Coordinates of C-alpha atoms in Angstrom, one line a residue:
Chain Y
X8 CA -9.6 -0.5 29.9
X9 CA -9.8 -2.8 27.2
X10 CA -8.9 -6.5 27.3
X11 CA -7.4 -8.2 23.9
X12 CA -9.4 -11.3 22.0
X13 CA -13.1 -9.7 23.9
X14 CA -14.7 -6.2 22.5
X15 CA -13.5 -3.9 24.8
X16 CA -16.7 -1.4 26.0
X17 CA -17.9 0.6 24.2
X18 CA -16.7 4.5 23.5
X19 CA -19.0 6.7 23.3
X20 CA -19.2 10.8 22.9
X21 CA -22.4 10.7 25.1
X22 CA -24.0 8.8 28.0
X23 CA -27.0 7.6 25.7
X24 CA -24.7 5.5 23.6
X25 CA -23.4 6.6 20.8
X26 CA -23.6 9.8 18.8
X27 CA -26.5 10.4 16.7
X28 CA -24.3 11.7 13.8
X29 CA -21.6 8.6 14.1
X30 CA -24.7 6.6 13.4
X31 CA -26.6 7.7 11.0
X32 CA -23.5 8.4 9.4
X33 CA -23.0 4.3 9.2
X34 CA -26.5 3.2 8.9
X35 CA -27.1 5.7 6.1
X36 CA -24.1 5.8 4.3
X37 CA -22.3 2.6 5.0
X38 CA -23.0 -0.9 5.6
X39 CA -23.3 -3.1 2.5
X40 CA -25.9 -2.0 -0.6
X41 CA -28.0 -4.9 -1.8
X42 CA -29.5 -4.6 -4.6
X43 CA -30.7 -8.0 -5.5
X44 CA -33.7 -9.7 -4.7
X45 CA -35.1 -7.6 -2.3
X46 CA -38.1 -5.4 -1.7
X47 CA -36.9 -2.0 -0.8
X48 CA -34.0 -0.8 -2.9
X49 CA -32.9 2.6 -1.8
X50 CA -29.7 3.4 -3.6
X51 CA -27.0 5.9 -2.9
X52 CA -28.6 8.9 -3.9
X53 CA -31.2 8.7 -2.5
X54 CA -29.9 8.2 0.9
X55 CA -27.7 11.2 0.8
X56 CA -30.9 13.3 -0.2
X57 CA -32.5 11.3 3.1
X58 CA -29.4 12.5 5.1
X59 CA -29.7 15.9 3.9
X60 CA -33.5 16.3 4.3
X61 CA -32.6 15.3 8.1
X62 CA -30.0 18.2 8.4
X63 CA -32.4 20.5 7.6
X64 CA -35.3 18.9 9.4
X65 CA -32.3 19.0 12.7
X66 CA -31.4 22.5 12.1
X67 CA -34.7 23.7 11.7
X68 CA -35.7 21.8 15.5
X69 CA -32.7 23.0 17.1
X70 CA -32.3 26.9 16.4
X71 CA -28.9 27.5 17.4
X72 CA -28.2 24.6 14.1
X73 CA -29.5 27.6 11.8
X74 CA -26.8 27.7 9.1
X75 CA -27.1 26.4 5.6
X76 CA -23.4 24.9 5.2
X77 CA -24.5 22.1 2.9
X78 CA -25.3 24.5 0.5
X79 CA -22.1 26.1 0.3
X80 CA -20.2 22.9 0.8
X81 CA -22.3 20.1 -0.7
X82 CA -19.5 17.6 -0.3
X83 CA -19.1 18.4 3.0
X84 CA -15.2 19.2 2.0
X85 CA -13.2 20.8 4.8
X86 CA -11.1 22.2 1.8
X87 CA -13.9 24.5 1.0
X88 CA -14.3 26.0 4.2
X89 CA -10.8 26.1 4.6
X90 CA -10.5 28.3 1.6
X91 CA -13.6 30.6 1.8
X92 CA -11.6 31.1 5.8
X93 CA -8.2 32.2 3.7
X94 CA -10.1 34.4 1.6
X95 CA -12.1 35.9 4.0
X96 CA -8.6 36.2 6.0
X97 CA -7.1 38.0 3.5
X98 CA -9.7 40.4 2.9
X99 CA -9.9 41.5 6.1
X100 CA -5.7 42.0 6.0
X101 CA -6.0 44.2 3.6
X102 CA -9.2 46.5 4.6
X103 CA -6.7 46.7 8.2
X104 CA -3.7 47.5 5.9
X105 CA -6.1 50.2 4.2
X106 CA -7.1 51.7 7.6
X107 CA -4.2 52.0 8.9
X108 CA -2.6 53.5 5.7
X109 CA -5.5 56.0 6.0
X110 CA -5.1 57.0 10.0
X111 CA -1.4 56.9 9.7
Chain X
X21 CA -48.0 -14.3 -2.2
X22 CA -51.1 -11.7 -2.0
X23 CA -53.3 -13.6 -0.3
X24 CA -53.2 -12.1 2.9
X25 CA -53.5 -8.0 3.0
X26 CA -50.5 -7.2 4.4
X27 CA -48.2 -9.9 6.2
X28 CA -45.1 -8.6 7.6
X29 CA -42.4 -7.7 5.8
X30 CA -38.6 -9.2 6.9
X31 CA -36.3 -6.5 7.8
X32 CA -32.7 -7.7 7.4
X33 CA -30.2 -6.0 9.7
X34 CA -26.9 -8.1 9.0
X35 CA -25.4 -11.2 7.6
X36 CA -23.2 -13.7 9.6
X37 CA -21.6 -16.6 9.8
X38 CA -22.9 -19.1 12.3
X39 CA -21.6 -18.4 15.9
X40 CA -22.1 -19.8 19.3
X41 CA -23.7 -17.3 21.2
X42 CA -27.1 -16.1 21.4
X43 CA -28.1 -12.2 20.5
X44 CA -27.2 -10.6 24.0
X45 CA -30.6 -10.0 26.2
X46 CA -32.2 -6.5 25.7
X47 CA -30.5 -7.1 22.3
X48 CA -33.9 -4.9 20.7
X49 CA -34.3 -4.0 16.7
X50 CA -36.5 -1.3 15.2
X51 CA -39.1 -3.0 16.9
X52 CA -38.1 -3.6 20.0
X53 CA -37.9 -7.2 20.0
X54 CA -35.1 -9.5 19.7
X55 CA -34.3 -10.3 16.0
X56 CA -34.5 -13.9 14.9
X57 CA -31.4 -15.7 13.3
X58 CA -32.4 -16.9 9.9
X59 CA -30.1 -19.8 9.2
X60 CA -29.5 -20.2 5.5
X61 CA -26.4 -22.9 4.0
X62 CA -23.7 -21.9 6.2
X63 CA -24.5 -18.3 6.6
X64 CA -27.1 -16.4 9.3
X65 CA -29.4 -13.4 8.3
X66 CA -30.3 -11.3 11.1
X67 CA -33.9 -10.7 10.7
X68 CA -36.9 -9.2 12.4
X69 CA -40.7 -8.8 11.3
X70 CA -41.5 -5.5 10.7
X71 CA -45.2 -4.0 9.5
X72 CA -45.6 -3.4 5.9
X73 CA -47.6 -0.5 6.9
X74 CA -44.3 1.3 7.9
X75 CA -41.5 -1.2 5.6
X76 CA -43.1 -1.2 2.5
X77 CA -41.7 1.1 -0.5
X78 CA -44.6 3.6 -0.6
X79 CA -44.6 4.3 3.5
X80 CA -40.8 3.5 3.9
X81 CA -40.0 6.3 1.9
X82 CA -42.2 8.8 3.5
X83 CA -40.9 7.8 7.0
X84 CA -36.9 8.3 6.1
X85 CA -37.6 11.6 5.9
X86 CA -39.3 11.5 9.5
X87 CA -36.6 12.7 11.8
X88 CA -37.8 10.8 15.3
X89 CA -38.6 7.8 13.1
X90 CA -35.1 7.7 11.3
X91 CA -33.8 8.5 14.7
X92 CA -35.0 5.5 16.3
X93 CA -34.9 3.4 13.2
X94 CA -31.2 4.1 13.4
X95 CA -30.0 3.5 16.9
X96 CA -32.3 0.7 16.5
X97 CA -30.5 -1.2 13.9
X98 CA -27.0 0.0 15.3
X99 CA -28.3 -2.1 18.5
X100 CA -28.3 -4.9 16.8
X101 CA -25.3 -5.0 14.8
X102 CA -23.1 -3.4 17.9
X103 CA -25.0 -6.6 19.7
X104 CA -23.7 -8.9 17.0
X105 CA -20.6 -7.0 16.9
X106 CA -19.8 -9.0 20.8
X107 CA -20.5 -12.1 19.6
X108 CA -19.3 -12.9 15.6
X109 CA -18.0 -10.1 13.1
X110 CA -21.2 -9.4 11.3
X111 CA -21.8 -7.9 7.3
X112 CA -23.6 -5.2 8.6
X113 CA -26.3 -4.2 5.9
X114 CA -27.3 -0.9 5.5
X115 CA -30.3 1.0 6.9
X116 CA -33.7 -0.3 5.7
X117 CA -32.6 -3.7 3.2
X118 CA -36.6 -5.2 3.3
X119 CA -37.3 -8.4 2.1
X120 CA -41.0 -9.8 0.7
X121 CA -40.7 -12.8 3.7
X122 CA -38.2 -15.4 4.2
X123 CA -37.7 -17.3 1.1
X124 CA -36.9 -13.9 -0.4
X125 CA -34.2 -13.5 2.7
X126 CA -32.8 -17.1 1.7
X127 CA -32.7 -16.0 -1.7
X128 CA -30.9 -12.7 -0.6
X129 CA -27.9 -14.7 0.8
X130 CA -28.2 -17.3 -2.1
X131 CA -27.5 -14.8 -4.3
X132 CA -24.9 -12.6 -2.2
X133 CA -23.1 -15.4 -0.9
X134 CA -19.5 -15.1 -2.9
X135 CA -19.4 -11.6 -1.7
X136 CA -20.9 -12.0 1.7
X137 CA -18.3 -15.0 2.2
X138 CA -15.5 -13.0 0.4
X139 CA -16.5 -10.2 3.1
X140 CA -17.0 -12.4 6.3
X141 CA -13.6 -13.6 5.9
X142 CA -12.0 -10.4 5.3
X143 CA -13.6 -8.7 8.3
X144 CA -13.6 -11.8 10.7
X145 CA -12.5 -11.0 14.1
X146 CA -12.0 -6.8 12.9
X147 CA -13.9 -3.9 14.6
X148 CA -14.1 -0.6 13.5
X149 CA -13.2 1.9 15.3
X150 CA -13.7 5.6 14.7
X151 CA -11.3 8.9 15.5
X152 CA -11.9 11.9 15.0
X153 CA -9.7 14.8 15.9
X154 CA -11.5 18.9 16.6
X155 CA -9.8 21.9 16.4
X156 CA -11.4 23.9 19.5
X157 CA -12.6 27.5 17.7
X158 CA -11.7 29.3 21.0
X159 CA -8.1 28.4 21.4
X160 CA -5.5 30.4 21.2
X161 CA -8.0 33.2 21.1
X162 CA -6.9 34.5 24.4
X163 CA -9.8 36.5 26.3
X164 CA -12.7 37.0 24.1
X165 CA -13.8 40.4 23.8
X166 CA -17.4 40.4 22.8
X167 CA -18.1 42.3 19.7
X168 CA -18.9 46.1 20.0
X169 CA -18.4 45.8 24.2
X170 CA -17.7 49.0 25.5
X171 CA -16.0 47.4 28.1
X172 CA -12.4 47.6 26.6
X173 CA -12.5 51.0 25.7
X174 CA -10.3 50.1 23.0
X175 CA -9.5 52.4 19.7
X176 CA -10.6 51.2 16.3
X177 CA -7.5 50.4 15.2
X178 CA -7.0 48.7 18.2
X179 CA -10.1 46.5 18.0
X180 CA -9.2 45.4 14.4
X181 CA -6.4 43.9 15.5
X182 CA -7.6 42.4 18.3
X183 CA -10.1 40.9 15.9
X184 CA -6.9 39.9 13.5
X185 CA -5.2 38.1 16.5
X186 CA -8.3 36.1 17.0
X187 CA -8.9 35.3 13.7
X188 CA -5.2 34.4 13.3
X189 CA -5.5 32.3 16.3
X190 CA -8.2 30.4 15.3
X191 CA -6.5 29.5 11.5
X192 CA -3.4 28.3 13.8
X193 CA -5.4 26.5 16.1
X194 CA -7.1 24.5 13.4
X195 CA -3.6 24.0 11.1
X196 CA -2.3 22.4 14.5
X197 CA -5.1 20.7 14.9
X198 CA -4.7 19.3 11.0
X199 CA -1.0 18.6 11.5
X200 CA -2.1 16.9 15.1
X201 CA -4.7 15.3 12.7
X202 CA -2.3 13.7 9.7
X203 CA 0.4 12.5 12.0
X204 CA -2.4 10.8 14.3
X205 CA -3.6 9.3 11.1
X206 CA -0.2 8.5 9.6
X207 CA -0.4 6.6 12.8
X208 CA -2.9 5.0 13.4
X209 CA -3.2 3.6 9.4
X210 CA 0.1 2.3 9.7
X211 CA -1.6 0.2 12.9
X212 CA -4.9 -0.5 11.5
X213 CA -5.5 -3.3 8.5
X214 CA -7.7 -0.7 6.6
X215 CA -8.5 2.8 7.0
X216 CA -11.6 4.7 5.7
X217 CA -11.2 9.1 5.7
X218 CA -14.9 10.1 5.5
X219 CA -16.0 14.1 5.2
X220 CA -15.5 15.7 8.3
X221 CA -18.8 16.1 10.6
X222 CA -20.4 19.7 10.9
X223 CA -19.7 20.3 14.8
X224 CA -23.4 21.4 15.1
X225 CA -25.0 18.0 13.9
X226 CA -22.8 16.6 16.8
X227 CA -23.6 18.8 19.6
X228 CA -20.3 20.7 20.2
X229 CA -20.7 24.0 18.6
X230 CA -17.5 25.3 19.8
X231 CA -15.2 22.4 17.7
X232 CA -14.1 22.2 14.2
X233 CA -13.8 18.7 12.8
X234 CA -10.7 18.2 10.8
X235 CA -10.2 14.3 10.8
X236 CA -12.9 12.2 10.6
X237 CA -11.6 8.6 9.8
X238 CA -12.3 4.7 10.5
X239 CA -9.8 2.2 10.6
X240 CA -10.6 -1.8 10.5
X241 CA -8.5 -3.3 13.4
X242 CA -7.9 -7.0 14.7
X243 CA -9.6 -7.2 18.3
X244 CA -6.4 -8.5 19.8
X245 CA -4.8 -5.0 18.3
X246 CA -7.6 -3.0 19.7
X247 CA -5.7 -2.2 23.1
X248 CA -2.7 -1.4 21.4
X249 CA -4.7 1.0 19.1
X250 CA -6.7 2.9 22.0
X251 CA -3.6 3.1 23.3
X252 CA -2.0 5.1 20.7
X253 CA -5.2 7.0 20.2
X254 CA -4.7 7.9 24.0
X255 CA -1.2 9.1 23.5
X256 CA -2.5 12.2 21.6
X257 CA -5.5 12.9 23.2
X258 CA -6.4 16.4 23.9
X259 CA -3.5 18.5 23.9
X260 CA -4.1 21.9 23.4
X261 CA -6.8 23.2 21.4
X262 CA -6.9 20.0 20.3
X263 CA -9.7 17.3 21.2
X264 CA -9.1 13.8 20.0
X265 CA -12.0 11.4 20.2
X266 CA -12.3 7.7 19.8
X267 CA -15.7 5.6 19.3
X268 CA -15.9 2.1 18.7
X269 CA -15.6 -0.9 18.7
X270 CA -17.9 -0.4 15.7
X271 CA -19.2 -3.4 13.4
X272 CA -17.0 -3.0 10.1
X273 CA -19.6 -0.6 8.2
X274 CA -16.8 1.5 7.0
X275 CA -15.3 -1.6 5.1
X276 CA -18.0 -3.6 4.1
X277 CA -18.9 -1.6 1.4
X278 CA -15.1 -2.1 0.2
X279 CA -15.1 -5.8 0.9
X280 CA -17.9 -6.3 -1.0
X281 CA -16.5 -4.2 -4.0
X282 CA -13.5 -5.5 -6.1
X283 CA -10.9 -4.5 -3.3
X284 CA -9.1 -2.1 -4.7
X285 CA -5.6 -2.2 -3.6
X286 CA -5.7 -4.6 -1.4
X287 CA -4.2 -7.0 -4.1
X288 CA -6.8 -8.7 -5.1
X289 CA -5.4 -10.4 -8.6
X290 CA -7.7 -9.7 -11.5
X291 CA -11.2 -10.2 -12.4
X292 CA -12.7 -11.6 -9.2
X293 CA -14.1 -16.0 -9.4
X294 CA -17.9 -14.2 -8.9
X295 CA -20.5 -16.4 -9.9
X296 CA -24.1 -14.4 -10.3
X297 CA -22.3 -11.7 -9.0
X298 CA -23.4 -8.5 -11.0
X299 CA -26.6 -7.7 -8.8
X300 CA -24.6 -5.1 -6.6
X301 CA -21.4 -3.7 -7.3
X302 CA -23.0 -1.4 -9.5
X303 CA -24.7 0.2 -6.5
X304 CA -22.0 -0.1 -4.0
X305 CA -19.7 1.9 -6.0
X306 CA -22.2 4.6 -6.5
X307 CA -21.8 8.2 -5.8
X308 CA -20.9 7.7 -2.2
X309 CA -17.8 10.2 -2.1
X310 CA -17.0 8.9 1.4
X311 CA -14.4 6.1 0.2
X312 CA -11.1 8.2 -0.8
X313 CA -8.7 6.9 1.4
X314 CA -9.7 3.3 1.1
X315 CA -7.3 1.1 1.7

């Protein structure tokens, strides 16, 4: 598949090359910052605020995208999801426990 | 500098050093012609003319926000560093670093070159490669009962549990998938030179609604390794409920941002030898929460 010393071929999630996300991802949020002598000097910030603006502008085209996550998880942390899951979790353990306590 | 109303501006894509090769054929930027290879003192900026009317601050701005445009401004930059990427081990820059014309381009690697060398050397002959590991939401879920369907006939108590076992299902499903995840990663940084554990992708920017992202993470490799790593990407993949996925060979974007900065933990001793050095750190330490993990 690959062959040492040459770039093996590319992988790729999809047949147009690769994933939208995976790029953007780089161009946007990696890559070296200069901040020298140059004319356009778009810092940090501001391309998270870019890369935002586009998630909304993506889930607003595709309808089935229609869920505001970023505002609930601004960091994009799995952490918080993975809690607001357990807590939701546990909630519904013990509205079962209730019910079944009641028809018992 | 004026005189003219609006010469074109110089859009620098990456910085090199000077390699054999020519710039594959088909090889197109943003514009969708072939770069030019601005050779400066030992190093090459990768460079193409772009239109004020669309690179300059005022209109650059407005278009970043432009979906199609950023789109295609994107893939269109990735070309050309992936393109570079077969030839030399370019710095890639990052998305839309404009320069007034060439001397300002010159000046660009004048004043960057301890940190573009410092870099080039570090990532010479590395490619990045990306894994990411997706807990599928449906496994383990057994036969999905759509919500209120009559079809089961199923008591209340019943349907709440059913609900329960799914649920439960999908919490084990994604801590295998994180256990799959951490092991694969243990892995796979003990393998690479560098590793980079960025936030985990929302499965709907990607296109696969039905997958929960739970390692997202970039490791710098030597090409020579690169079979050896597929390989032991390979070895996991997709068992189940699990989906592992591998893209790459990337340039290094993951790392140059930590090349260029002072290294940290990679035993760099001391203050670095910079010369006119301050212009960037600053900014490439920013806010960017995507480094934890770094080497």
């Amino acid at each position: 598949m690959t062959t040492p010393g040459r770039p093996p071929a590319p992988f790729a999630s999809d047949g147009g090359g690769s994933n939208l996300a995976d790029i953007l991802e780089r161009v946007l949020d990696k890559g070296v910052v200069i901040a020298g002598d140059i004319r356009i000097n778009l810092l940090d910030i501001e391309l998270l605020t870019i890369k935002l603006r586009l998630v909304v502008a993506s889930v607003e085209r595709a309808e089935e995208m229609g869920i505001d996550w970023w505002r609930h998880d601004p960091a994009l942390s799995s952490h918080a999801r993975r809690d607001s899951l357990a807590s939701e979790n546990e909630e519904l353990r013990r509205r079962l426990a209730e019910l079944e306590e009641r028809t018992a | 500098m004026t005189t003219t109303p609006t010469p074109p501006l110089r859009y620098v894509y990456a910085v090199c050093r000077p390699f054999g090769g020519v710039l594959p054929e088909g090889a197109a930027g943003i514009t969708g012609e072939p770069p030019r290879l601005l050779h400066h003192d030992g190093l090459v900026a990768v460079v193409d003319a772009v239109p004020a009317e669309e690179f300059d601050e005022g209109p650059l701005r407005a278009r970043l926000e432009d979906l199609d445009w950023l789109s295609a401004t994107a893939r269109g930059h990735d070309a050309v560093v992936a393109s570079l990427t077969a030839v030399t081990s370019p710095l890639p820059l990052r998305l839309a670093t404009v320069c007034r014309d060439d001397s300002g381009v010159r000046r660009l690697l004048d004043e960057g070159r301890d940190r573009f060398v410092r870099a080039l050397e570090r990532l010479d002959g590395r490619v990045e490669w990306g894994v990411k590991v997706h807990a599928r939401k449906e496994a383990t879920a057994g036969p999905r009962t759509p919500a209120g369907s009559p079809s089961g006939a199923v008591g209340g108590r019943e349907y709440l549990r059913r609900r329960l076992r799914e649920r439960d299902g999908r919490e084990e499903a994604r801590r295998r998938a994180e256990a799959v995840g951490r092991e694969l990663h243990a892995r796979l940084s003990a393998y690479a030179e560098a590793t980079a554990v960025h936030p985990p992708q929302d499965s709907r920017l990607t296109g696969d609604a039905e997958a929960v992202n739970v390692l997202n993470a970039a490791y710098l490799v030597p090409r020579e390794r690169a079979e050896g790593f597929v390989a032991l990407v390979g070895e996991v993949a997709d068992s189940d409920g699990v989906r592992v996925e591998l893209t790459g060979p990337w340039a290094a974007y993951s790392f140059a941002g930590i090349a260029e900065a002072a290294e940290p933990g990679t035993g760099t001793a001391g203050p670095e030898p910079s010369g006119p050095a301050p212009e960037a750190s600053g900014a490439a330490s920013g806010p960017g929460g995507a480094r934890e993990g770094a080497a």
